[in-house]
PDB file of C-alpha atoms in Angstrom:
ATOM      1  CA  MET A   1       0.000   0.000   0.000  1.00 51.00           C
ATOM      2  CA  VAL A   2       1.364   3.402  -0.983  1.00 49.00           C
ATOM      3  CA  LEU A   3      -0.066   6.389   0.887  1.00 53.00           C
ATOM      4  CA  LEU A   4       0.306  10.038   0.036  1.00 48.00           C
ATOM      5  CA  ARG A   5      -0.213  12.856   2.499  1.00 49.00           C
ATOM      6  CA  GLY A   6      -3.963  13.286   2.697  1.00 48.00           C
ATOM      7  CA  ASP A   7      -4.578   9.528   2.389  1.00 69.00           C
ATOM      8  CA  TYR A   8      -5.091   8.328   5.954  1.00 89.00           C
ATOM      9  CA  LEU A   9      -5.562   4.867   7.440  1.00 93.00           C
ATOM     10  CA  PHE A  10      -7.456   6.226  10.468  1.00 97.00           C
ATOM     11  CA  ASN A  11      -9.438   9.328  11.282  1.00 96.00           C
ATOM     12  CA  ASP A  12      -8.188   9.371  14.886  1.00 97.00           C
ATOM     13  CA  ARG A  13      -6.989   7.081  17.679  1.00 98.00           C
ATOM     14  CA  ALA A  14     -10.535   6.149  18.711  1.00 97.00           C
ATOM     15  CA  GLU A  15     -11.318   4.843  15.226  1.00 98.00           C
ATOM     16  CA  ALA A  16      -8.028   2.959  15.200  1.00 98.00           C
ATOM     17  CA  GLY A  17      -9.009   1.359  18.514  1.00 98.00           C
ATOM     18  CA  ARG A  18     -12.386   0.261  17.208  1.00 98.00           C
ATOM     19  CA  ARG A  19     -10.808  -1.368  14.183  1.00 98.00           C
ATOM     20  CA  LEU A  20      -8.120  -2.981  16.297  1.00 98.00           C
ATOM     21  CA  ALA A  21     -10.798  -4.380  18.610  1.00 98.00           C
ATOM     22  CA  GLY A  22     -12.291  -6.229  15.658  1.00 97.00           C
ATOM     23  CA  ALA A  23      -8.994  -7.986  15.019  1.00 98.00           C
ATOM     24  CA  LEU A  24      -8.697  -8.853  18.724  1.00 98.00           C
ATOM     25  CA  GLU A  25     -12.225 -10.287  18.988  1.00 97.00           C
ATOM     26  CA  PRO A  26     -10.938 -13.907  19.278  1.00 97.00           C
ATOM     27  CA  TYR A  27      -9.489 -13.002  22.691  1.00 97.00           C
ATOM     28  CA  ARG A  28     -12.806 -11.723  24.127  1.00 96.00           C
ATOM     29  CA  ALA A  29     -13.799 -15.050  25.705  1.00 96.00           C
ATOM     30  CA  ARG A  30     -10.569 -15.075  27.734  1.00 96.00           C
ATOM     31  CA  SER A  31     -11.286 -11.721  29.446  1.00 95.00           C
ATOM     32  CA  PRO A  32      -7.939 -10.192  28.470  1.00 97.00           C
ATOM     33  CA  LEU A  33      -6.267  -7.380  30.354  1.00 98.00           C
ATOM     34  CA  ILE A  34      -5.705  -4.426  28.008  1.00 98.00           C
ATOM     35  CA  LEU A  35      -2.633  -2.349  28.855  1.00 98.00           C
ATOM     36  CA  ALA A  36      -2.053   0.965  27.108  1.00 97.00           C
ATOM     37  CA  ILE A  37       1.310   2.605  26.563  1.00 97.00           C
ATOM     38  CA  PRO A  38       0.449   6.198  27.460  1.00 95.00           C
ATOM     39  CA  ARG A  39      -0.085   8.694  26.409  1.00 94.00           C
ATOM     40  CA  GLY A  40      -0.963   8.122  22.745  1.00 96.00           C
ATOM     41  CA  GLY A  41      -1.837   4.461  23.202  1.00 97.00           C
ATOM     42  CA  ALA A  42      -4.495   5.183  25.834  1.00 97.00           C
ATOM     43  CA  PRO A  43      -7.341   6.338  23.521  1.00 98.00           C
ATOM     44  CA  VAL A  44      -6.687   3.338  21.268  1.00 98.00           C
ATOM     45  CA  ALA A  45      -6.600   0.854  24.150  1.00 98.00           C
ATOM     46  CA  ALA A  46      -9.669   2.360  25.824  1.00 98.00           C
ATOM     47  CA  GLU A  47     -11.765   1.627  22.724  1.00 98.00           C
ATOM     48  CA  VAL A  48     -10.378  -1.912  22.536  1.00 98.00           C
ATOM     49  CA  ALA A  49     -11.230  -2.569  26.194  1.00 97.00           C
ATOM     50  CA  LYS A  50     -14.706  -1.081  25.862  1.00 96.00           C
ATOM     51  CA  LEU A  51     -15.617  -3.118  22.786  1.00 97.00           C
ATOM     52  CA  LEU A  52     -14.174  -6.332  24.230  1.00 97.00           C
ATOM     53  CA  ASP A  53     -15.889  -5.500  27.547  1.00 95.00           C
ATOM     54  CA  THR A  54     -12.767  -6.080  29.598  1.00 96.00           C
ATOM     55  CA  GLU A  55     -10.287  -4.450  31.987  1.00 95.00           C
ATOM     56  CA  PHE A  56      -8.078  -1.536  30.968  1.00 96.00           C
ATOM     57  CA  ASP A  57      -4.915  -0.197  32.605  1.00 96.00           C
ATOM     58  CA  VAL A  58      -1.496   1.191  31.652  1.00 96.00           C
ATOM     59  CA  VAL A  59       2.132   0.168  31.389  1.00 96.00           C
ATOM     60  CA  VAL A  60       4.337   3.253  31.186  1.00 95.00           C
ATOM     61  CA  ALA A  61       7.457   3.012  29.028  1.00 93.00           C
ATOM     62  CA  HIS A  62       9.814   5.983  28.668  1.00 93.00           C
ATOM     63  CA  LYS A  63      12.341   6.268  25.905  1.00 92.00           C
ATOM     64  CA  LEU A  64      15.991   6.840  26.682  1.00 96.00           C
ATOM     65  CA  GLY A  65      17.177   9.909  24.805  1.00 94.00           C
ATOM     66  CA  ALA A  66      20.563  10.103  23.116  1.00 94.00           C
ATOM     67  CA  PRO A  67      23.124  12.643  24.397  1.00 94.00           C
ATOM     68  CA  GLY A  68      22.529  15.989  22.714  1.00 88.00           C
ATOM     69  CA  SER A  69      19.492  14.666  20.827  1.00 86.00           C
ATOM     70  CA  ARG A  70      16.689  13.816  23.243  1.00 81.00           C
ATOM     71  CA  GLU A  71      14.274  12.854  20.465  1.00 81.00           C
ATOM     72  CA  LEU A  72      16.551  10.056  19.252  1.00 87.00           C
ATOM     73  CA  ALA A  73      15.805   6.927  21.284  1.00 89.00           C
ATOM     74  CA  ILE A  74      18.683   4.705  22.300  1.00 95.00           C
ATOM     75  CA  GLY A  75      16.213   2.468  24.125  1.00 95.00           C
ATOM     76  CA  ALA A  76      13.328   2.551  26.578  1.00 96.00           C
ATOM     77  CA  VAL A  77      12.582   1.565  30.160  1.00 96.00           C
ATOM     78  CA  THR A  78       9.575   0.912  32.405  1.00 94.00           C
ATOM     79  CA  ALA A  79       8.950   1.530  36.087  1.00 90.00           C
ATOM     80  CA  ASN A  80       9.399  -2.097  37.146  1.00 87.00           C
ATOM     81  CA  GLY A  81      12.624  -2.743  35.251  1.00 82.00           C
ATOM     82  CA  GLY A  82      11.540  -3.614  31.732  1.00 89.00           C
ATOM     83  CA  LEU A  83      14.405  -2.474  29.514  1.00 94.00           C
ATOM     84  CA  TYR A  84      15.203  -2.375  25.817  1.00 95.00           C
ATOM     85  CA  LEU A  85      18.500  -0.958  24.546  1.00 95.00           C
ATOM     86  CA  ASN A  86      19.259  -0.310  20.884  1.00 93.00           C
ATOM     87  CA  ASN A  87      22.868  -1.416  21.065  1.00 94.00           C
ATOM     88  CA  ASP A  88      23.510  -0.606  17.399  1.00 93.00           C
ATOM     89  CA  ILE A  89      22.676   3.075  17.946  1.00 93.00           C
ATOM     90  CA  ILE A  90      24.523   3.140  21.268  1.00 96.00           C
ATOM     91  CA  ARG A  91      27.689   1.836  19.576  1.00 96.00           C
ATOM     92  CA  GLU A  92      27.293   4.115  16.559  1.00 95.00           C
ATOM     93  CA  LEU A  93      26.979   7.214  18.747  1.00 95.00           C
ATOM     94  CA  GLY A  94      29.643   6.101  21.192  1.00 96.00           C
ATOM     95  CA  VAL A  95      27.289   6.502  24.165  1.00 96.00           C
ATOM     96  CA  SER A  96      29.070   5.712  27.413  1.00 96.00           C
ATOM     97  CA  PRO A  97      27.835   3.052  29.877  1.00 96.00           C
ATOM     98  CA  GLU A  98      27.698   5.780  32.536  1.00 97.00           C
ATOM     99  CA  TYR A  99      25.304   7.850  30.426  1.00 96.00           C
ATOM    100  CA  VAL A 100      23.086   4.826  29.723  1.00 96.00           C
ATOM    101  CA  GLU A 101      22.972   3.973  33.436  1.00 96.00           C
ATOM    102  CA  ALA A 102      22.102   7.527  34.496  1.00 96.00           C
ATOM    103  CA  GLU A 103      19.482   7.978  31.766  1.00 96.00           C
ATOM    104  CA  THR A 104      17.915   4.614  32.595  1.00 96.00           C
ATOM    105  CA  ALA A 105      17.608   5.531  36.284  1.00 96.00           C
ATOM    106  CA  ALA A 106      16.112   8.951  35.496  1.00 95.00           C
ATOM    107  CA  GLN A 107      13.557   7.632  33.013  1.00 95.00           C
ATOM    108  CA  ARG A 108      12.610   4.674  35.235  1.00 95.00           C
ATOM    109  CA  ALA A 109      11.831   7.124  38.040  1.00 95.00           C
ATOM    110  CA  GLU A 110       9.743   9.257  35.660  1.00 94.00           C
ATOM    111  CA  ALA A 111       7.871   6.175  34.438  1.00 94.00           C
ATOM    112  CA  ALA A 112       7.061   5.248  38.047  1.00 93.00           C
ATOM    113  CA  ARG A 113       5.826   8.785  38.747  1.00 94.00           C
ATOM    114  CA  ARG A 114       3.530   8.696  35.737  1.00 93.00           C
ATOM    115  CA  GLU A 115       2.121   5.266  36.575  1.00 93.00           C
ATOM    116  CA  THR A 116       1.221   6.562  40.036  1.00 92.00           C
ATOM    117  CA  LEU A 117      -0.362   9.669  38.496  1.00 94.00           C
ATOM    118  CA  PHE A 118      -2.396   7.734  35.949  1.00 94.00           C
ATOM    119  CA  ARG A 119      -3.637   5.067  38.385  1.00 90.00           C
ATOM    120  CA  ASP A 120      -4.973   7.728  40.747  1.00 88.00           C
ATOM    121  CA  GLY A 121      -4.471   5.659  43.912  1.00 89.00           C
ATOM    122  CA  HIS A 122      -5.546   2.316  42.426  1.00 91.00           C
ATOM    123  CA  THR A 123      -3.291  -0.728  42.583  1.00 91.00           C
ATOM    124  CA  ALA A 124      -1.708  -2.303  39.516  1.00 91.00           C
ATOM    125  CA  PRO A 125      -3.736  -5.099  37.904  1.00 93.00           C
ATOM    126  CA  ILE A 126      -2.851  -8.768  38.323  1.00 93.00           C
ATOM    127  CA  ILE A 127      -0.941 -10.069  35.296  1.00 97.00           C
ATOM    128  CA  ALA A 128       0.027 -13.624  36.296  1.00 97.00           C
ATOM    129  CA  GLY A 129      -1.833 -16.310  34.372  1.00 98.00           C
ATOM    130  CA  ARG A 130      -3.857 -13.872  32.255  1.00 98.00           C
ATOM    131  CA  VAL A 131      -4.043 -12.998  28.590  1.00 98.00           C
ATOM    132  CA  VAL A 132      -2.469  -9.541  28.428  1.00 98.00           C
ATOM    133  CA  ILE A 133      -2.686  -7.295  25.359  1.00 98.00           C
ATOM    134  CA  VAL A 134      -0.323  -4.309  25.208  1.00 98.00           C
ATOM    135  CA  VAL A 135      -1.615  -1.540  22.934  1.00 98.00           C
ATOM    136  CA  ASP A 136      -0.025   1.560  21.415  1.00 98.00           C
ATOM    137  CA  ASP A 137      -1.091   3.924  18.622  1.00 97.00           C
ATOM    138  CA  GLY A 138       1.719   2.784  16.317  1.00 97.00           C
ATOM    139  CA  LEU A 139       5.152   1.226  16.106  1.00 96.00           C
ATOM    140  CA  ALA A 140       8.068   3.211  14.667  1.00 92.00           C
ATOM    141  CA  THR A 141      11.384   2.084  16.190  1.00 90.00           C
ATOM    142  CA  GLY A 142       9.554  -0.230  18.588  1.00 93.00           C
ATOM    143  CA  ALA A 143      11.688   0.797  21.580  1.00 93.00           C
ATOM    144  CA  THR A 144       8.867   1.688  23.981  1.00 95.00           C
ATOM    145  CA  MET A 145       6.749  -1.323  23.008  1.00 96.00           C
ATOM    146  CA  ARG A 146       9.658  -3.721  23.441  1.00 96.00           C
ATOM    147  CA  ALA A 147      10.439  -2.311  26.899  1.00 96.00           C
ATOM    148  CA  ALA A 148       6.739  -2.509  27.795  1.00 96.00           C
ATOM    149  CA  VAL A 149       6.234  -6.136  26.779  1.00 97.00           C
ATOM    150  CA  ARG A 150       9.463  -7.169  28.520  1.00 95.00           C
ATOM    151  CA  SER A 151       8.109  -5.496  31.648  1.00 95.00           C
ATOM    152  CA  VAL A 152       4.799  -7.341  31.340  1.00 97.00           C
ATOM    153  CA  ARG A 153       6.565 -10.655  30.715  1.00 96.00           C
ATOM    154  CA  ARG A 154       8.133 -10.361  34.180  1.00 94.00           C
ATOM    155  CA  GLY A 155       4.610 -10.670  35.607  1.00 95.00           C
ATOM    156  CA  ALA A 156       4.171 -14.170  34.090  1.00 97.00           C
ATOM    157  CA  PRO A 157       1.118 -13.713  31.815  1.00 98.00           C
ATOM    158  CA  ALA A 158      -0.363 -16.847  30.256  1.00 98.00           C
ATOM    159  CA  VAL A 159      -0.338 -15.168  26.830  1.00 98.00           C
ATOM    160  CA  LEU A 160       1.326 -11.884  25.889  1.00 98.00           C
ATOM    161  CA  VAL A 161       0.033 -10.015  22.834  1.00 98.00           C
ATOM    162  CA  ALA A 162       1.183  -6.734  21.301  1.00 98.00           C
ATOM    163  CA  ALA A 163      -1.487  -4.877  19.318  1.00 98.00           C
ATOM    164  CA  ILE A 164      -1.047  -1.804  17.140  1.00 98.00           C
ATOM    165  CA  PRO A 165      -3.011  -0.166  14.336  1.00 98.00           C
ATOM    166  CA  VAL A 166       0.084   0.486  12.190  1.00 97.00           C
ATOM    167  CA  GLY A 167       3.764  -0.368  12.422  1.00 96.00           C
ATOM    168  CA  ALA A 168       7.043  -0.314  10.565  1.00 95.00           C
ATOM    169  CA  ARG A 169       7.603  -3.713   9.006  1.00 95.00           C
ATOM    170  CA  GLU A 170      11.116  -4.207  10.361  1.00 94.00           C
ATOM    171  CA  SER A 171      10.110  -3.153  13.875  1.00 95.00           C
ATOM    172  CA  CYS A 172       7.142  -5.536  13.788  1.00 97.00           C
ATOM    173  CA  SER A 173       9.438  -8.359  12.732  1.00 96.00           C
ATOM    174  CA  GLN A 174      11.789  -7.665  15.646  1.00 95.00           C
ATOM    175  CA  LEU A 175       8.934  -7.353  18.143  1.00 96.00           C
ATOM    176  CA  ARG A 176       7.552 -10.792  17.314  1.00 96.00           C
ATOM    177  CA  GLY A 177      10.456 -12.329  19.208  1.00 94.00           C
ATOM    178  CA  ASP A 178       9.284 -10.668  22.447  1.00 96.00           C
ATOM    179  CA  VAL A 179       5.598 -11.668  22.404  1.00 98.00           C
ATOM    180  CA  ASP A 180       3.400 -14.700  21.884  1.00 98.00           C
ATOM    181  CA  ALA A 181       1.402 -12.915  19.200  1.00 98.00           C
ATOM    182  CA  LEU A 182       1.483  -9.617  17.335  1.00 98.00           C
ATOM    183  CA  VAL A 183      -1.655  -8.032  15.904  1.00 98.00           C
ATOM    184  CA  CYS A 184      -0.888  -5.173  13.505  1.00 98.00           C
ATOM    185  CA  LEU A 185      -3.551  -3.946  11.091  1.00 98.00           C
ATOM    186  CA  HIS A 186      -1.116  -2.334   8.640  1.00 96.00           C
ATOM    187  CA  GLU A 187       2.606  -2.790   8.022  1.00 95.00           C
ATOM    188  CA  PRO A 188       3.430  -0.271   5.252  1.00 91.00           C
ATOM    189  CA  GLU A 189       6.467  -1.127   3.175  1.00 83.00           C
ATOM    190  CA  ASP A 190       7.736   2.466   3.366  1.00 89.00           C
ATOM    191  CA  PHE A 191       6.967   3.567   6.918  1.00 92.00           C
ATOM    192  CA  TRP A 192       6.703   7.225   7.861  1.00 88.00           C
ATOM    193  CA  ALA A 193       6.088   8.660  11.328  1.00 92.00           C
ATOM    194  CA  VAL A 194       3.103   7.167  13.183  1.00 95.00           C
ATOM    195  CA  GLY A 195       1.168  10.428  12.905  1.00 95.00           C
ATOM    196  CA  PHE A 196       1.352  10.246   9.103  1.00 94.00           C
ATOM    197  CA  TYR A 197      -1.350   7.566   9.132  1.00 96.00           C
ATOM    198  CA  TYR A 198      -3.886   9.534  11.209  1.00 97.00           C
ATOM    199  CA  ARG A 199      -6.025  12.450  10.031  1.00 96.00           C
ATOM    200  CA  HIS A 200      -6.172  13.742  13.620  1.00 96.00           C
ATOM    201  CA  PHE A 201      -3.127  13.052  15.778  1.00 96.00           C
ATOM    202  CA  GLU A 202      -3.206  15.655  18.512  1.00 96.00           C
ATOM    203  CA  PRO A 203      -1.145  15.099  21.693  1.00 95.00           C
ATOM    204  CA  THR A 204      -2.907  13.150  24.441  1.00 96.00           C
ATOM    205  CA  ALA A 205      -2.850  14.942  27.804  1.00 96.00           C
ATOM    206  CA  ASP A 206      -2.167  13.263  31.149  1.00 95.00           C
ATOM    207  CA  GLU A 207      -5.652  14.174  32.372  1.00 95.00           C
ATOM    208  CA  GLN A 208      -7.217  12.527  29.322  1.00 96.00           C
ATOM    209  CA  VAL A 209      -5.429   9.285  30.201  1.00 96.00           C
ATOM    210  CA  ARG A 210      -6.703   9.514  33.775  1.00 96.00           C
ATOM    211  CA  ASP A 211     -10.243  10.178  32.549  1.00 96.00           C
ATOM    212  CA  LEU A 212     -10.143   7.127  30.271  1.00 96.00           C
ATOM    213  CA  LEU A 213      -8.988   4.940  33.156  1.00 96.00           C
ATOM    214  CA  ARG A 214     -11.698   6.302  35.460  1.00 95.00           C
ATOM    215  CA  GLU A 215     -14.348   5.630  32.829  1.00 94.00           C
ATOM    216  CA  ALA A 216     -13.079   2.062  32.379  1.00 93.00           C
ATOM    217  CA  ARG A 217     -13.213   1.409  36.136  1.00 92.00           C
ATOM    218  CA  ARG A 218     -16.790   2.705  36.316  1.00 92.00           C
ATOM    219  CA  ARG A 219     -17.764   0.466  33.406  1.00 89.00           C
ATOM    220  CA  ILE A 220     -16.312  -2.624  35.079  1.00 86.00           C
ATOM    221  CA  LEU A 221     -17.943  -1.820  38.443  1.00 85.00           C
ATOM    222  CA  THR A 222     -21.318  -1.202  36.814  1.00 85.00           C
ATOM    223  CA  ALA A 223     -21.137  -4.496  34.943  1.00 74.00           C
ATOM    224  CA  ARG A 224     -20.482  -6.549  38.091  1.00 64.00           C
ATOM    225  CA  PRO A 225     -23.575  -8.352  39.440  1.00 57.00           C
ATOM    226  CA  ALA A 226     -24.905  -7.152  42.774  1.00 51.00           C
ATOM    227  CA  VAL A 227     -24.014  -9.409  45.723  1.00 47.00           C
TER     228      VAL A 227
END
């Protein structure tokens, strides 16, 4: 598929989530836990969880920025120790082990702070023995997703799935080694930035993530039968 600017795969993240939910329908009967990578993955994951009528939470992964170029990821880390390092880029840039260690510690602390903020006093969901689906709005380098699924794997899920509306083909291929299944709706041969494939791709605010989580908790509580 060749796309030109103005040809979009998705109108917005909510639409992408609804379409992704259709592809994840076979997991409905197993009451999967849907984990978003915030912030952009949250609106996608919230739609998936709502349509599959299941639990929704977050796993926060923060990228590790390169020295002098914070937007270039040399890896990513999560609050509980999930870590992915792009050793090729680290070697190419000559990044020192001391820098990697310091950046990892700083970003792990920030990931922990954000998880606490997003959960709003609620405890982390149980992962052990469950089908867990990690969702983001797209996969470019794959650094944050790979750190996230490695973090989730530490919790011993029965089945670990990564789900994305669109992803770079090479990154998808690499990610398959970290999960039991990968669901990706589109793997363009010539991948651009994730936002290229969305008509509306505005930044997702922290408070929006918190609101989506609150709404999901209310939905689950309302659906429970009275005792």
